[in-house]
Amino acid sequence: MHQRTLGIAMNGVTGRMGYRQHLVRSILAIRDEGGVLLPDGSRVLPEPLLVGRNEQKLRTLAERHGIERWTTDLSEALDSCDVYFDAQVTQAREKAIKAALAAGKHVYTEKPLAETLDGALDLTHLAEQAGVRHGVVQDKLFLPGLLKLRRLLDAGFFGRVLSVRGEFGYWVFEGDWQPAQRPSWNYRTEDGGGITLDMFCHWSYLLEQLFGPVEAVTARIATHIPTRWDSDGEYRATADDAAYGIFELAGGVIAQINSSWCTRVNRDELVEFQVDGVEGSAVAGLHRCRIQHRAATPMPTWDPDAPTTERFRDQWQEVPDNGVTENGFKVQWEAFLRHVCAGTPFPHDFSAGARGVALAEAGLRSAAEGRRVVLGG
């Protein structure tokens, strides 16, 4: 069987997400499995080249995983790769991607694509002009719970969808008496931080792919915890750590999604979406999905003078797995590599990434101006 090697320059893999999900659970896992099968029966084997600023960290990762190539020089990496991947902090992303596009490299990147819509549109234009393949990570589409939700939608389970309600978040420790679970740049606007820019890019592709594109948004944002601590001590949080959005979708569906790093979890999973339709409802998370059909819907009654005896969660039915679901990052990497090598369809391109940044900007503008913002308006 014919096999080719594809060089992947991976920038930012010393960070948690870049290391765990993209390097170890995606590229190295694909390599260990013998590469990605292409439509013509051949295989492509990704060969990582680690890129970053910290020489010691790169050397340690390379030695740990038997990776031969690493460098702190982006130009050197671009001279000897086929695909450039970016998992850096948002602020550093645009410049590096421009360098990769100028070098004629295919580009796959974490989101957000850029800090601003103008920047994202510029990268989209440059990628099209360069004639290269380009893609943005949209991993949540491949989560087991949301794949089950997709199955329900495709089967017409809901009938006409009415609304979507999402809850995402957890308590991120301030860093003074317990270490924070997120890096401090997330809480500084000047470093590209903020939960609106981070999460509205996710909600853009999820809502678009599952229910329809967002046409308008009304949002409120907050910096609930103004002071935090990192390894350098106390610092002022200048970025939003919570965002509350109402999204109007094509076709009349209304979505409400709360995103917060200042909430304690009283859910089965860190993110959950309840979808209500005329024929049935579902609650989908990272892994689970539960349903309640119209014919099996109980008749709750409101009585403030008596304690509730119904166990509402027990009235829902679990959607079965019906198969093994692979890591979502790995699945999308495989799809992108097929796109690069065989031209197979890949809808998660820079244009999709730019729409995510557009939604984040619209949300921030809505919050700043206290009004509903129409996308593209």
Coordinates of C-alpha atoms in Angstrom, one line a residue:
M1 CA 0.0 0.0 0.0
H2 CA 1.4 3.4 -1.0
Q3 CA 2.2 5.7 1.9
R4 CA 3.3 9.3 1.9
T5 CA 4.6 11.5 4.7
L6 CA 3.2 15.0 5.5
G7 CA 5.3 17.4 7.6
I8 CA 3.2 19.2 10.2
A9 CA 4.8 22.2 11.9
M10 CA 3.0 22.4 15.3
N11 CA 3.3 25.8 17.0
G12 CA 2.1 26.1 20.6
V13 CA 2.1 22.4 21.6
T14 CA 3.8 23.2 24.9
G15 CA 0.4 24.5 26.1
R16 CA -2.1 22.2 27.7
M17 CA -4.6 22.0 24.8
G18 CA -1.9 21.9 22.1
Y19 CA 0.0 19.2 23.8
R20 CA -2.8 16.9 25.1
Q21 CA -5.4 17.1 22.4
H22 CA -3.5 18.0 19.2
L23 CA -0.1 16.4 19.6
V24 CA -0.7 13.4 21.8
R25 CA -4.3 12.4 21.2
S26 CA -4.4 13.4 17.5
I27 CA -1.2 13.5 15.5
L28 CA 0.8 11.0 17.5
A29 CA -2.2 8.7 17.8
I30 CA -2.7 8.9 14.0
R31 CA 1.0 8.2 13.5
D32 CA 0.8 5.1 15.8
E33 CA -2.2 3.8 13.8
G34 CA -0.3 4.0 10.6
G35 CA -1.6 7.2 9.2
V36 CA -4.9 8.4 7.6
L37 CA -6.6 6.3 5.0
L38 CA -7.3 8.3 1.8
P39 CA -10.1 7.6 -0.7
D40 CA -7.7 6.0 -3.2
G41 CA -6.6 3.4 -0.6
S42 CA -3.2 5.0 0.1
R43 CA -2.2 6.5 3.5
V44 CA -0.7 9.7 4.7
L45 CA 1.5 9.7 7.8
P46 CA 1.8 13.0 9.7
E47 CA 5.3 13.8 10.8
P48 CA 5.3 16.5 13.5
L49 CA 7.9 19.3 13.8
L50 CA 7.5 21.0 17.1
V51 CA 7.7 24.8 17.2
G52 CA 7.7 27.2 20.1
R53 CA 9.6 29.8 22.1
N54 CA 10.9 27.6 24.9
E55 CA 13.8 25.4 23.8
Q56 CA 13.9 23.3 27.0
K57 CA 10.2 22.5 26.8
L58 CA 10.4 21.6 23.1
R59 CA 13.4 19.3 23.7
T60 CA 11.7 17.6 26.6
L61 CA 8.5 16.9 24.6
A62 CA 10.5 15.7 21.6
E63 CA 12.5 13.3 23.7
R64 CA 9.5 12.0 25.6
H65 CA 7.6 11.1 22.4
G66 CA 10.5 10.2 20.1
I67 CA 10.0 13.2 17.8
E68 CA 13.1 14.0 15.8
R69 CA 12.4 17.6 14.7
W70 CA 11.8 20.7 16.8
T71 CA 12.8 24.4 16.5
T72 CA 12.3 27.8 18.0
D73 CA 12.6 29.4 14.6
L74 CA 9.3 29.6 12.8
S75 CA 10.9 30.4 9.4
E76 CA 13.0 27.3 9.7
A77 CA 9.9 25.3 10.4
L78 CA 8.0 26.7 7.5
D79 CA 10.9 25.8 5.2
S80 CA 10.5 22.1 6.0
C81 CA 6.8 21.4 6.4
D82 CA 3.7 20.9 4.3
V83 CA 1.1 22.1 6.9
Y84 CA 1.3 24.7 9.6
F85 CA -0.8 24.3 12.8
D86 CA -1.3 27.0 15.3
A87 CA -2.3 26.5 19.0
Q88 CA -0.5 29.6 20.4
V89 CA -2.2 32.3 22.4
T90 CA -4.6 34.3 20.3
Q91 CA -2.5 37.4 20.2
A92 CA 0.4 35.6 18.4
R93 CA -1.7 33.7 15.9
E94 CA -2.4 36.2 13.1
K95 CA 1.2 37.1 12.4
A96 CA 2.3 33.4 12.4
I97 CA -0.5 32.4 10.1
K98 CA 0.4 35.2 7.7
A99 CA 3.9 33.9 7.6
A100 CA 2.7 30.4 6.8
L101 CA 0.4 31.6 4.1
A102 CA 3.2 33.7 2.5
A103 CA 5.3 30.5 2.5
G104 CA 2.5 28.7 0.6
K105 CA 1.7 26.3 3.5
H106 CA -1.7 24.7 4.2
V107 CA -2.9 26.0 7.6
Y108 CA -5.0 24.4 10.3
T109 CA -5.5 26.5 13.5
E110 CA -7.2 26.6 16.8
K111 CA -9.9 29.2 17.3
P112 CA -10.4 32.1 17.4
L113 CA -8.9 32.6 14.0
A114 CA -7.9 36.2 14.9
E115 CA -8.6 38.8 17.6
T116 CA -10.7 40.9 15.3
L117 CA -13.1 40.3 12.4
D118 CA -11.0 42.4 10.2
G119 CA -8.0 40.2 11.0
A120 CA -10.0 37.0 10.4
L121 CA -11.3 38.3 7.1
D122 CA -7.8 39.3 6.0
L123 CA -6.5 35.8 6.8
T124 CA -9.4 34.3 4.9
H125 CA -8.6 36.5 1.8
L126 CA -4.9 35.7 2.0
A127 CA -5.5 31.9 2.3
E128 CA -7.8 32.0 -0.8
Q129 CA -5.3 34.1 -2.6
A130 CA -2.5 31.6 -1.8
G131 CA -4.6 28.7 -3.1
V132 CA -3.9 26.6 0.0
R133 CA -6.1 24.4 2.2
H134 CA -7.2 26.0 5.4
G135 CA -9.2 25.0 8.4
V136 CA -10.2 26.0 12.0
V137 CA -10.7 23.6 14.9
Q138 CA -14.4 23.1 15.6
D139 CA -14.0 20.2 18.0
K140 CA -17.3 20.3 19.9
L141 CA -19.2 19.1 16.8
F142 CA -17.5 15.8 17.3
L143 CA -18.4 15.2 21.0
P144 CA -20.3 12.0 21.6
G145 CA -23.3 13.9 23.2
L146 CA -23.6 16.3 20.3
L147 CA -23.2 13.5 17.8
K148 CA -26.2 11.9 19.4
L149 CA -28.0 15.2 19.2
R150 CA -27.1 15.4 15.5
R151 CA -28.6 11.9 15.1
L152 CA -31.9 13.1 16.7
L153 CA -32.1 16.1 14.4
D154 CA -31.4 14.1 11.3
A155 CA -34.1 11.6 12.3
G156 CA -36.7 14.4 12.8
F157 CA -37.1 13.6 16.5
F158 CA -37.9 17.2 17.5
G159 CA -40.3 18.0 14.8
R160 CA -40.1 21.8 14.6
V161 CA -37.3 23.0 16.9
L162 CA -38.4 25.9 19.1
S163 CA -35.4 26.8 21.3
V164 CA -32.0 25.9 22.6
R165 CA -30.7 26.6 26.1
G166 CA -27.0 26.1 26.9
E167 CA -25.0 26.2 30.1
F168 CA -21.2 26.2 30.0
G169 CA -18.6 26.8 32.6
Y170 CA -17.1 26.1 36.0
W171 CA -15.4 27.9 38.8
V172 CA -11.8 28.9 37.9
F173 CA -9.9 29.5 41.1
E174 CA -8.7 33.0 41.6
G175 CA -5.1 31.8 42.1
D176 CA -4.5 33.2 45.6
W177 CA -5.3 30.2 47.8
Q178 CA -5.7 27.5 45.0
P179 CA -4.0 27.5 41.6
A180 CA -6.1 28.7 38.7
Q181 CA -7.0 26.1 36.1
R182 CA -6.6 28.6 33.2
P183 CA -3.6 30.7 32.2
S184 CA -3.7 34.3 33.3
W185 CA -3.7 35.7 29.8
N186 CA -7.3 34.5 29.5
Y187 CA -8.2 37.3 31.9
R188 CA -6.4 40.2 30.2
T189 CA -8.0 41.9 27.2
E190 CA -4.6 43.3 26.1
D191 CA -3.4 39.7 25.7
G192 CA -6.3 38.5 23.7
G193 CA -8.3 37.1 26.7
G194 CA -12.0 37.1 27.4
I195 CA -14.7 34.4 27.5
T196 CA -16.8 36.0 24.8
L197 CA -14.1 35.8 22.2
D198 CA -13.2 32.3 23.4
M199 CA -16.7 30.7 23.6
F200 CA -18.9 32.7 21.1
C201 CA -16.6 31.3 18.4
H202 CA -17.7 27.8 19.6
W203 CA -21.4 28.7 19.8
S204 CA -21.2 30.1 16.3
Y205 CA -20.3 26.9 14.6
L206 CA -22.4 24.7 16.9
L207 CA -25.6 26.7 16.4
E208 CA -24.9 27.0 12.6
Q209 CA -24.2 23.4 12.0
L210 CA -27.0 22.0 14.2
F211 CA -29.8 24.5 14.0
G212 CA -29.1 27.4 11.6
P213 CA -26.8 30.4 11.3
V214 CA -27.1 33.2 13.9
E215 CA -28.9 36.3 12.5
A216 CA -28.8 38.5 15.6
V217 CA -27.5 38.5 19.2
T218 CA -28.2 40.3 22.4
A219 CA -25.5 39.9 25.1
R220 CA -24.4 41.0 28.5
I221 CA -20.8 40.4 29.6
A222 CA -19.2 40.8 33.0
T223 CA -15.8 40.7 34.8
H224 CA -17.2 39.2 38.0
I225 CA -13.7 38.6 39.6
P226 CA -11.6 41.7 39.0
T227 CA -8.5 40.6 40.8
R228 CA -6.7 37.3 40.2
W229 CA -3.2 35.8 40.9
D230 CA -0.7 33.9 38.9
S231 CA 2.9 32.8 39.4
D232 CA 4.0 36.5 39.3
G233 CA 1.5 37.5 41.9
E234 CA -1.6 39.6 41.9
Y235 CA -2.9 41.1 38.7
R236 CA -6.0 43.0 37.5
A237 CA -8.4 41.1 35.3
T238 CA -9.4 43.3 32.4
A239 CA -11.2 40.7 30.3
D240 CA -14.7 39.4 30.7
D241 CA -15.1 36.1 32.6
A242 CA -18.8 35.6 32.0
A243 CA -21.1 36.2 28.9
Y244 CA -24.8 35.8 28.7
G245 CA -26.2 35.6 25.2
I246 CA -29.5 35.4 23.3
F247 CA -29.0 34.2 19.7
E248 CA -31.7 34.5 17.1
L249 CA -31.2 31.8 14.4
A250 CA -32.5 31.5 10.8
G251 CA -35.8 29.8 10.9
G252 CA -37.0 31.4 14.1
V253 CA -35.1 29.2 16.7
I254 CA -34.1 31.1 19.8
A255 CA -30.9 30.0 21.6
Q256 CA -29.8 31.2 25.1
I257 CA -26.3 30.3 26.2
N258 CA -24.6 31.2 29.5
S259 CA -20.8 31.0 29.5
S260 CA -19.0 31.6 32.7
W261 CA -15.7 30.9 34.5
C262 CA -17.4 32.1 37.7
T263 CA -20.1 29.4 38.2
R264 CA -20.1 26.3 40.3
V265 CA -21.3 23.2 38.5
N266 CA -24.7 21.8 39.3
R267 CA -25.1 19.8 36.0
D268 CA -24.2 16.3 34.9
E269 CA -21.5 17.7 32.6
L270 CA -19.5 21.0 32.2
V271 CA -21.6 21.9 29.1
E272 CA -25.2 21.0 28.5
F273 CA -27.7 22.0 25.8
Q274 CA -31.5 21.5 26.2
V275 CA -33.3 21.5 22.9
D276 CA -37.1 21.8 22.9
G277 CA -39.2 20.9 19.9
V278 CA -42.9 20.4 19.3
E279 CA -42.5 16.6 19.2
G280 CA -39.8 16.1 21.8
S281 CA -36.9 17.5 23.8
A282 CA -33.3 16.5 24.5
V283 CA -30.5 17.4 26.9
A284 CA -27.1 16.8 25.4
G285 CA -23.7 17.2 27.1
L286 CA -20.1 16.2 26.3
H287 CA -21.0 12.5 26.4
R288 CA -24.6 11.9 27.4
C289 CA -27.8 12.7 25.6
R290 CA -31.3 12.2 27.2
I291 CA -34.6 12.6 25.5
Q292 CA -38.3 13.0 26.4
H293 CA -40.8 12.4 23.6
R294 CA -44.1 14.2 23.2
A295 CA -46.1 11.0 24.0
A296 CA -44.0 10.4 27.1
T297 CA -44.1 13.9 28.6
P298 CA -45.6 14.0 32.1
M299 CA -48.0 16.7 33.2
P300 CA -46.3 18.7 36.0
T301 CA -48.5 20.9 38.1
W302 CA -47.5 24.1 39.9
D303 CA -48.2 24.0 43.6
P304 CA -46.1 26.3 45.8
D305 CA -47.7 25.0 48.9
A306 CA -46.5 21.4 48.6
P307 CA -43.1 19.9 48.2
T308 CA -42.3 18.5 44.7
T309 CA -42.4 14.7 44.7
E310 CA -41.6 14.1 41.0
R311 CA -38.0 13.1 40.1
F312 CA -37.9 15.0 36.8
R313 CA -34.6 13.7 35.6
D314 CA -35.8 10.1 36.0
Q315 CA -38.5 10.9 33.4
W316 CA -36.0 11.1 30.6
Q317 CA -34.6 8.3 28.4
E318 CA -30.9 7.8 27.7
V319 CA -29.8 7.9 24.0
P320 CA -27.5 4.8 23.5
D321 CA -24.0 5.2 22.2
N322 CA -24.6 2.7 19.3
G323 CA -20.8 2.6 18.5
V324 CA -17.4 3.8 19.6
T325 CA -16.8 7.5 19.3
E326 CA -13.2 8.6 18.8
N327 CA -11.5 11.8 20.1
G328 CA -13.1 14.7 18.4
F329 CA -9.8 16.6 17.8
K330 CA -8.4 13.5 16.2
V331 CA -11.4 13.0 14.0
Q332 CA -11.2 16.5 12.7
W333 CA -7.5 16.3 12.1
E334 CA -8.1 13.2 10.0
A335 CA -10.7 15.0 8.0
F336 CA -8.4 18.0 7.4
L337 CA -5.5 15.8 6.3
R338 CA -7.8 14.1 3.8
H339 CA -8.8 17.5 2.7
V340 CA -5.2 18.5 2.2
C341 CA -4.1 15.3 0.4
A342 CA -7.3 14.3 -1.6
G343 CA -9.4 17.5 -1.7
T344 CA -12.3 15.9 0.2
P345 CA -14.9 18.4 1.6
F346 CA -14.0 20.3 4.7
P347 CA -16.6 22.9 5.8
H348 CA -14.7 24.2 8.8
D349 CA -12.5 26.6 6.9
F350 CA -11.3 30.2 7.6
S351 CA -14.7 31.6 6.5
A352 CA -16.3 29.5 9.2
G353 CA -13.7 30.7 11.7
A354 CA -14.3 34.3 10.6
R355 CA -18.1 33.9 11.3
G356 CA -17.2 32.9 14.8
V357 CA -15.1 36.0 15.4
A358 CA -18.0 38.1 13.9
L359 CA -20.4 36.6 16.5
A360 CA -17.9 37.4 19.3
E361 CA -17.5 41.0 18.1
A362 CA -21.3 41.4 17.8
G363 CA -21.7 40.0 21.3
L364 CA -19.2 42.5 22.7
R365 CA -20.8 45.3 20.8
S366 CA -24.3 44.3 22.0
A367 CA -23.0 44.4 25.6
A368 CA -21.2 47.7 25.2
E369 CA -24.1 49.4 23.5
G370 CA -26.9 47.7 25.4
R371 CA -28.8 46.7 22.3
R372 CA -29.6 43.8 19.9
V373 CA -27.0 43.5 17.1
V374 CA -27.9 42.1 13.7
L375 CA -25.1 40.0 12.2
G376 CA -23.7 41.8 9.1
G377 CA -25.6 44.9 10.1

